[in-house]
Each structure stands twice: as structure tokens, then as C-alpha cells.
């Protein structure tokens, strides 16, 4: 059998409820997810497509707070202490309470790192240092639209992980893995950072094409859509998510 592909799976905290989100997380891990990227809902998610935007809106509509999301992560970490959890959110949510204070609180509930797409790696309001101070990783986001010079600067900045957005635009749309994609990933990996490759990954064919170029494939919108579709039947939801995770991880 072919080698298992590492998967970082994305979930929106509390979508559509903490209970259903936990069911989804358990199914993802059962299906082979190696890491979880937990999104703290945000009102204006600039990089997220309709599926994730809709999920964030639904969670925020029930007055879900950042602390609620951290409580969800803490519960998840206690149940699966061996699965690294990374927070994905946006700059104002981290900046408002103070970057250092936010990172300290995140680390206290078991978070291993931060993915904040709108805080540039070289002007990050102290995020990289605050992560280091609390035993976490800051994972910057590389995009194909970056200049070669800037991409090289990021690749050689010493980050353990870099999140490579496989195309410009928003998440959830179909992504084609072609030579442009692999050339971009090769550039991102020039400094020996581990590459997390995502944006529009929905099937095993894509993940197999990506696998030689990344440390882990990232998939999110595909799971959010399954949660929306099956949220009224937890057993069916768990089976659907586990099956999709198995397809993407090649197990």
C-alpha cells in the first residue's frame, strides 16, 4: 500500500455547535489527521471562501467568544494530547487583547502554534517572539502572488513551518496541482522549512500530487461542507468525515 499522507485538517471552533465540532474532530483523527488547525471564528475572514465564512457567521450569531473557542481547544487537547493543535485566525483577534497575552493563553490550553494570515512574517506585531516565549510556532503564510525576493526572504527566515497557499484568492474553490504549483512549493521549501500545503484540497488525487512537495496537506472547506450537510445526524457525519480524511491521507 502507498505511504500515508500527513494531513492538517481545518475545523471552525464551535461549528455549528461544540458537540458537533467535537464529533467532527474525532472523526478526522480516526481518519488519519495528524494535526488540527482550529479556526477561531472571525467576522471578516479575508482568505476564507463561502463554506468557512458561513460557518464563522453561524457560530458568531450565537454570541460565541474567543474564550469559548479556547475552551473548545482545551477540551480537544485533553482528549487527544498527542495531536498538535494550531490556531488559525486573524490579526485583530490576537492584537486586541495583546499579542503576548493572547499567545500565553493559547499555549496554556495546549496550542502548538499560530497561523495568522494577515500578520506578515516580517511585520507581525511581535507574534513570532510571543510564540517562541510560550513554546509555540508562528506559521507564516506564503502565497504565489509574493515576489521571488520576498518569498526567498520568508523561506530563509528560519521558520519551522510555512503554510503555502496553493493559489491566490479564497479557500474552498477547486485547486489544480500543476508545474506552477510545484515550482512555488519548491521555492517555499528552499530554506528547509516544513511546508503545509493547502487551499482547495478536496480529494485524494490532489493530495497524492502534493505529497512529494509538502510535509502535510491541509484541507478545510471540504470538511466544513460535510458538517453542514450532515449536522443533523452525528453518526452519518462521523462516517462521512472519516471516509474523506482516509481518502486524503491515502489510508
Short mmCIF file of N, CA and C in Angstrom, two decimals, residues 51-178:
data_model
loop_
_atom_site.label_atom_id
_atom_site.label_comp_id
_atom_site.label_asym_id
_atom_site.label_seq_id
_atom_site.Cartn_x
_atom_site.Cartn_y
_atom_site.Cartn_z
N UNK A 51 -17.83 28.54 2.32
CA UNK A 51 -18.13 27.50 3.32
C UNK A 51 -17.65 27.92 4.70
N UNK A 52 -16.42 28.39 4.78
CA UNK A 52 -15.85 28.76 6.08
C UNK A 52 -16.42 30.09 6.57
N UNK A 53 -16.65 31.03 5.65
CA UNK A 53 -17.30 32.29 6.03
C UNK A 53 -18.67 32.01 6.65
N UNK A 54 -19.43 31.14 6.00
CA UNK A 54 -20.76 30.81 6.51
C UNK A 54 -20.70 30.15 7.87
N UNK A 55 -19.72 29.27 8.05
CA UNK A 55 -19.55 28.60 9.35
C UNK A 55 -19.21 29.61 10.44
N UNK A 56 -18.30 30.54 10.15
CA UNK A 56 -17.94 31.56 11.13
C UNK A 56 -19.15 32.41 11.50
N UNK A 57 -19.92 32.80 10.50
CA UNK A 57 -21.10 33.63 10.76
C UNK A 57 -22.09 32.91 11.66
N UNK A 58 -22.31 31.63 11.38
CA UNK A 58 -23.27 30.85 12.18
C UNK A 58 -22.83 30.76 13.64
N UNK A 59 -21.53 30.56 13.85
CA UNK A 59 -21.02 30.46 15.23
C UNK A 59 -21.11 31.81 15.94
N UNK A 60 -20.72 32.87 15.25
CA UNK A 60 -20.75 34.20 15.85
C UNK A 60 -22.18 34.65 16.16
N UNK A 61 -23.13 34.17 15.37
CA UNK A 61 -24.54 34.53 15.58
C UNK A 61 -25.06 34.03 16.93
N UNK A 62 -24.40 33.02 17.50
CA UNK A 62 -24.83 32.58 18.83
C UNK A 62 -23.93 33.14 19.93
N UNK A 63 -23.30 34.28 19.62
CA UNK A 63 -22.55 35.05 20.62
C UNK A 63 -21.32 34.28 21.12
N UNK A 64 -20.72 33.51 20.24
CA UNK A 64 -19.53 32.72 20.57
C UNK A 64 -18.34 33.65 20.70
N UNK A 65 -17.61 33.53 21.80
CA UNK A 65 -16.48 34.40 22.10
C UNK A 65 -15.15 33.65 21.87
N UNK A 66 -14.07 34.43 21.83
CA UNK A 66 -12.74 33.84 21.70
C UNK A 66 -12.50 32.83 22.82
N UNK A 67 -12.91 33.16 24.04
CA UNK A 67 -12.70 32.25 25.17
C UNK A 67 -13.45 30.94 24.96
N UNK A 68 -14.62 31.00 24.33
CA UNK A 68 -15.35 29.76 24.03
C UNK A 68 -14.53 28.88 23.10
N UNK A 69 -13.89 29.49 22.10
CA UNK A 69 -13.05 28.75 21.18
C UNK A 69 -11.85 28.14 21.88
N UNK A 70 -11.24 28.88 22.79
CA UNK A 70 -10.11 28.36 23.55
C UNK A 70 -10.54 27.22 24.48
N UNK A 71 -11.74 27.32 25.04
CA UNK A 71 -12.27 26.23 25.87
C UNK A 71 -12.47 24.97 25.04
N UNK A 72 -12.95 25.14 23.80
CA UNK A 72 -13.13 24.01 22.88
C UNK A 72 -11.77 23.35 22.59
N UNK A 73 -10.76 24.18 22.32
CA UNK A 73 -9.42 23.67 22.04
C UNK A 73 -8.87 22.92 23.26
N UNK A 74 -9.09 23.46 24.43
CA UNK A 74 -8.61 22.82 25.65
C UNK A 74 -9.22 21.43 25.82
N UNK A 75 -10.52 21.32 25.55
CA UNK A 75 -11.20 20.03 25.65
C UNK A 75 -10.61 19.05 24.63
N UNK A 76 -10.39 19.55 23.42
CA UNK A 76 -9.83 18.72 22.34
C UNK A 76 -8.42 18.24 22.72
N UNK A 77 -7.62 19.15 23.26
CA UNK A 77 -6.25 18.80 23.64
C UNK A 77 -6.23 17.75 24.77
N UNK A 78 -7.14 17.88 25.69
CA UNK A 78 -7.20 16.90 26.79
C UNK A 78 -7.56 15.51 26.27
N UNK A 79 -8.45 15.45 25.27
CA UNK A 79 -8.86 14.16 24.73
C UNK A 79 -7.80 13.57 23.79
N UNK A 80 -7.09 14.44 23.08
CA UNK A 80 -6.09 13.98 22.10
C UNK A 80 -4.76 14.71 22.33
N UNK A 81 -4.08 14.46 23.46
CA UNK A 81 -2.86 15.22 23.77
C UNK A 81 -1.74 14.98 22.77
N UNK A 82 -1.82 13.90 21.98
CA UNK A 82 -0.76 13.58 21.01
C UNK A 82 -0.95 14.29 19.67
N UNK A 83 -2.09 14.95 19.48
CA UNK A 83 -2.36 15.63 18.20
C UNK A 83 -2.03 17.12 18.33
N UNK A 84 -1.05 17.62 17.57
CA UNK A 84 -0.74 19.05 17.64
C UNK A 84 -1.93 19.90 17.15
N UNK A 85 -2.21 20.95 17.89
CA UNK A 85 -3.32 21.86 17.54
C UNK A 85 -2.74 23.24 17.26
N UNK A 86 -3.15 23.81 16.13
CA UNK A 86 -2.72 25.14 15.73
C UNK A 86 -3.94 26.04 15.61
N UNK A 87 -3.83 27.25 16.10
CA UNK A 87 -4.92 28.22 15.96
C UNK A 87 -4.76 28.94 14.63
N UNK A 88 -5.87 29.04 13.89
CA UNK A 88 -5.90 29.89 12.70
C UNK A 88 -6.93 30.99 12.97
N UNK A 89 -6.51 32.24 12.80
CA UNK A 89 -7.46 33.34 12.94
C UNK A 89 -6.86 34.57 12.27
N UNK A 90 -7.33 35.75 12.65
CA UNK A 90 -6.90 36.98 12.01
C UNK A 90 -6.33 37.96 13.03
N UNK A 91 -5.55 38.91 12.52
CA UNK A 91 -4.71 39.74 13.36
C UNK A 91 -5.42 40.49 14.48
N UNK A 92 -6.57 41.07 14.19
CA UNK A 92 -7.21 41.90 15.22
C UNK A 92 -7.64 41.09 16.43
N UNK A 93 -7.99 39.83 16.21
CA UNK A 93 -8.42 38.98 17.30
C UNK A 93 -7.26 38.69 18.25
N UNK A 94 -6.05 38.61 17.71
CA UNK A 94 -4.85 38.36 18.51
C UNK A 94 -4.30 39.67 19.08
N UNK A 95 -4.40 40.73 18.30
CA UNK A 95 -3.80 42.02 18.66
C UNK A 95 -4.60 42.73 19.76
N UNK A 96 -5.93 42.62 19.71
CA UNK A 96 -6.79 43.38 20.63
C UNK A 96 -6.49 43.09 22.10
N UNK A 97 -6.38 41.81 22.52
CA UNK A 97 -6.05 41.56 23.92
C UNK A 97 -4.56 41.71 24.23
N UNK A 98 -3.75 41.94 23.20
CA UNK A 98 -2.30 41.98 23.33
C UNK A 98 -1.71 40.67 22.83
N UNK A 99 -0.76 40.76 21.91
CA UNK A 99 -0.21 39.56 21.27
C UNK A 99 0.42 38.62 22.30
N UNK A 100 1.21 39.18 23.22
CA UNK A 100 1.88 38.35 24.23
C UNK A 100 0.86 37.67 25.13
N UNK A 101 -0.15 38.41 25.55
CA UNK A 101 -1.18 37.85 26.44
C UNK A 101 -1.98 36.76 25.73
N UNK A 102 -2.30 37.00 24.46
CA UNK A 102 -3.06 36.00 23.71
C UNK A 102 -2.26 34.72 23.55
N UNK A 103 -0.98 34.85 23.20
CA UNK A 103 -0.15 33.67 22.99
C UNK A 103 0.02 32.88 24.29
N UNK A 104 0.17 33.58 25.39
CA UNK A 104 0.29 32.90 26.69
C UNK A 104 -0.96 32.09 26.99
N UNK A 105 -2.11 32.69 26.73
CA UNK A 105 -3.39 32.00 26.99
C UNK A 105 -3.55 30.81 26.04
N UNK A 106 -3.19 30.99 24.77
CA UNK A 106 -3.31 29.89 23.79
C UNK A 106 -2.43 28.71 24.20
N UNK A 107 -1.20 29.01 24.58
CA UNK A 107 -0.28 27.94 24.99
C UNK A 107 -0.81 27.19 26.20
N UNK A 108 -1.50 27.90 27.10
CA UNK A 108 -1.99 27.28 28.33
C UNK A 108 -3.09 26.25 28.08
N UNK A 109 -3.75 26.31 26.92
CA UNK A 109 -4.80 25.33 26.61
C UNK A 109 -4.30 24.25 25.65
N UNK A 110 -2.99 24.27 25.33
CA UNK A 110 -2.41 23.19 24.54
C UNK A 110 -2.11 23.51 23.10
N UNK A 111 -2.19 24.79 22.72
CA UNK A 111 -1.93 25.17 21.32
C UNK A 111 -0.43 25.11 21.03
N UNK A 112 -0.09 24.57 19.85
CA UNK A 112 1.31 24.41 19.45
C UNK A 112 1.80 25.51 18.53
N UNK A 113 0.87 26.26 17.92
CA UNK A 113 1.32 27.30 17.00
C UNK A 113 0.18 28.15 16.50
N UNK A 114 0.54 29.22 15.80
CA UNK A 114 -0.43 30.21 15.31
C UNK A 114 -0.28 30.39 13.81
N UNK A 115 -1.43 30.45 13.12
CA UNK A 115 -1.47 30.76 11.69
C UNK A 115 -2.37 31.99 11.55
N UNK A 116 -1.75 33.13 11.32
CA UNK A 116 -2.48 34.41 11.27
C UNK A 116 -2.17 35.06 9.92
N UNK A 117 -2.98 34.79 8.88
CA UNK A 117 -2.61 35.17 7.51
C UNK A 117 -2.38 36.66 7.29
N UNK A 118 -3.06 37.53 8.08
CA UNK A 118 -2.92 38.96 7.79
C UNK A 118 -1.86 39.64 8.67
N UNK A 119 -1.04 38.86 9.37
CA UNK A 119 0.13 39.43 10.04
C UNK A 119 1.37 38.98 9.26
N UNK A 120 1.97 39.86 8.44
CA UNK A 120 3.12 39.49 7.61
C UNK A 120 4.28 38.99 8.46
N UNK A 121 5.04 38.06 7.91
CA UNK A 121 6.11 37.41 8.68
C UNK A 121 7.16 38.39 9.17
N UNK A 122 7.37 39.50 8.44
CA UNK A 122 8.41 40.46 8.81
C UNK A 122 7.85 41.73 9.43
N UNK A 123 6.57 41.71 9.76
CA UNK A 123 5.93 42.86 10.43
C UNK A 123 4.73 42.32 11.21
N UNK A 124 5.05 41.44 12.17
CA UNK A 124 3.99 40.61 12.75
C UNK A 124 3.51 41.03 14.14
N UNK A 125 3.81 42.28 14.52
CA UNK A 125 3.36 42.81 15.82
C UNK A 125 3.90 41.98 17.00
N UNK A 126 5.05 41.34 16.78
CA UNK A 126 5.67 40.58 17.86
C UNK A 126 5.16 39.16 18.00
N UNK A 127 4.43 38.66 17.00
CA UNK A 127 3.82 37.33 17.10
C UNK A 127 4.86 36.22 17.16
N UNK A 128 5.88 36.28 16.30
CA UNK A 128 6.89 35.22 16.28
C UNK A 128 7.58 35.12 17.64
N UNK A 129 7.95 36.26 18.21
CA UNK A 129 8.64 36.25 19.50
C UNK A 129 7.71 35.76 20.61
N UNK A 130 6.46 36.20 20.59
CA UNK A 130 5.50 35.77 21.61
C UNK A 130 5.25 34.27 21.53
N UNK A 131 5.23 33.73 20.31
CA UNK A 131 5.09 32.28 20.16
C UNK A 131 6.30 31.57 20.76
N UNK A 132 7.51 32.05 20.44
CA UNK A 132 8.73 31.44 20.98
C UNK A 132 8.73 31.48 22.50
N UNK A 133 8.31 32.61 23.05
CA UNK A 133 8.31 32.77 24.51
C UNK A 133 7.38 31.78 25.20
N UNK A 134 6.41 31.27 24.45
CA UNK A 134 5.41 30.36 25.03
C UNK A 134 5.49 28.94 24.45
N UNK A 135 6.63 28.62 23.83
CA UNK A 135 6.84 27.27 23.34
C UNK A 135 6.00 26.90 22.13
N UNK A 136 5.61 27.91 21.33
CA UNK A 136 4.78 27.68 20.15
C UNK A 136 5.53 28.10 18.89
N UNK A 137 4.94 27.77 17.75
CA UNK A 137 5.47 28.16 16.44
C UNK A 137 4.55 29.22 15.82
N UNK A 138 5.15 30.26 15.24
CA UNK A 138 4.38 31.11 14.34
C UNK A 138 4.56 30.55 12.94
N UNK A 139 3.45 30.29 12.26
CA UNK A 139 3.49 29.69 10.92
C UNK A 139 3.03 30.75 9.92
N UNK A 140 3.97 31.39 9.21
CA UNK A 140 3.57 32.41 8.25
C UNK A 140 2.96 31.78 7.00
N UNK A 141 2.24 32.61 6.26
CA UNK A 141 1.55 32.13 5.06
C UNK A 141 2.24 32.68 3.82
N UNK A 142 2.66 31.76 2.94
CA UNK A 142 3.25 32.13 1.65
C UNK A 142 2.18 32.00 0.57
N UNK A 143 2.18 32.94 -0.36
CA UNK A 143 1.20 32.93 -1.46
C UNK A 143 1.93 33.05 -2.80
N UNK A 144 1.37 32.45 -3.86
CA UNK A 144 2.01 32.53 -5.18
C UNK A 144 2.15 33.95 -5.70
N UNK A 145 1.37 34.88 -5.15
CA UNK A 145 1.43 36.27 -5.62
C UNK A 145 2.63 37.03 -5.05
N UNK A 146 3.34 36.43 -4.07
CA UNK A 146 4.50 37.10 -3.49
C UNK A 146 5.63 37.20 -4.50
N UNK A 147 6.43 38.26 -4.41
CA UNK A 147 7.60 38.39 -5.29
C UNK A 147 8.62 37.31 -4.92
N UNK A 148 9.47 36.97 -5.87
CA UNK A 148 10.51 35.96 -5.62
C UNK A 148 11.42 36.39 -4.48
N UNK A 149 11.72 37.68 -4.43
CA UNK A 149 12.60 38.20 -3.39
C UNK A 149 11.97 38.02 -2.00
N UNK A 150 10.70 38.36 -1.89
CA UNK A 150 10.01 38.25 -0.60
C UNK A 150 9.82 36.78 -0.21
N UNK A 151 9.50 35.96 -1.19
CA UNK A 151 9.34 34.53 -0.93
C UNK A 151 10.65 33.93 -0.43
N UNK A 152 11.76 34.33 -1.04
CA UNK A 152 13.07 33.84 -0.62
C UNK A 152 13.39 34.30 0.80
N UNK A 153 13.03 35.53 1.11
CA UNK A 153 13.27 36.07 2.45
C UNK A 153 12.50 35.25 3.50
N UNK A 154 11.23 34.93 3.19
CA UNK A 154 10.43 34.12 4.11
C UNK A 154 11.02 32.72 4.24
N UNK A 155 11.37 32.13 3.10
CA UNK A 155 11.87 30.75 3.10
C UNK A 155 13.13 30.60 3.93
N UNK A 156 13.91 31.67 4.00
CA UNK A 156 15.19 31.61 4.71
C UNK A 156 15.17 32.30 6.07
N UNK A 157 13.99 32.54 6.58
CA UNK A 157 13.86 33.27 7.86
C UNK A 157 13.90 32.35 9.08
N UNK A 158 13.99 31.04 8.84
CA UNK A 158 14.17 30.12 9.95
C UNK A 158 12.90 29.60 10.60
N UNK A 159 11.76 29.73 9.92
CA UNK A 159 10.51 29.19 10.46
C UNK A 159 10.51 27.66 10.35
N UNK A 160 10.02 26.99 11.39
CA UNK A 160 9.93 25.53 11.32
C UNK A 160 8.92 25.11 10.26
N UNK A 161 7.79 25.81 10.23
CA UNK A 161 6.73 25.53 9.25
C UNK A 161 6.39 26.79 8.47
N UNK A 162 6.03 26.62 7.21
CA UNK A 162 5.42 27.68 6.41
C UNK A 162 4.15 27.09 5.79
N UNK A 163 3.07 27.84 5.89
CA UNK A 163 1.81 27.44 5.26
C UNK A 163 1.83 28.00 3.84
N UNK A 164 1.79 27.13 2.86
CA UNK A 164 1.80 27.55 1.46
C UNK A 164 0.38 27.52 0.91
N UNK A 165 -0.16 28.71 0.65
CA UNK A 165 -1.46 28.81 0.00
C UNK A 165 -1.25 28.51 -1.48
N UNK A 166 -1.90 27.48 -1.98
CA UNK A 166 -1.55 26.93 -3.30
C UNK A 166 -1.98 27.80 -4.47
N UNK A 167 -2.81 28.77 -4.19
CA UNK A 167 -3.18 29.72 -5.25
C UNK A 167 -3.66 30.99 -4.59
N UNK A 168 -3.80 32.04 -5.39
CA UNK A 168 -4.34 33.29 -4.88
C UNK A 168 -5.85 33.17 -4.72
N UNK A 169 -6.44 34.10 -4.00
CA UNK A 169 -7.89 34.10 -3.86
C UNK A 169 -8.33 33.56 -2.51
N UNK A 170 -9.48 32.86 -2.49
CA UNK A 170 -10.07 32.39 -1.25
C UNK A 170 -10.08 30.87 -1.21
N UNK A 171 -10.25 30.32 -0.01
CA UNK A 171 -10.28 28.88 0.16
C UNK A 171 -11.56 28.29 -0.41
N UNK A 172 -11.50 26.98 -0.65
CA UNK A 172 -12.73 26.25 -0.99
C UNK A 172 -12.96 26.04 -2.46
N UNK A 173 -12.41 26.91 -3.33
CA UNK A 173 -12.56 26.70 -4.77
C UNK A 173 -11.62 25.59 -5.20
N UNK A 174 -11.86 25.07 -6.40
CA UNK A 174 -11.04 23.94 -6.88
C UNK A 174 -9.61 24.39 -7.16
N UNK A 175 -8.67 23.59 -6.71
CA UNK A 175 -7.25 23.86 -6.92
C UNK A 175 -6.66 22.79 -7.83
N UNK A 176 -5.97 23.23 -8.86
CA UNK A 176 -5.28 22.31 -9.76
C UNK A 176 -3.81 22.28 -9.38
N UNK A 177 -3.28 21.06 -9.18
CA UNK A 177 -1.87 20.91 -8.85
C UNK A 177 -1.10 20.74 -10.16
N UNK A 178 -0.35 21.77 -10.56
CA UNK A 178 0.39 21.72 -11.81
C UNK A 178 1.84 22.14 -11.57
#
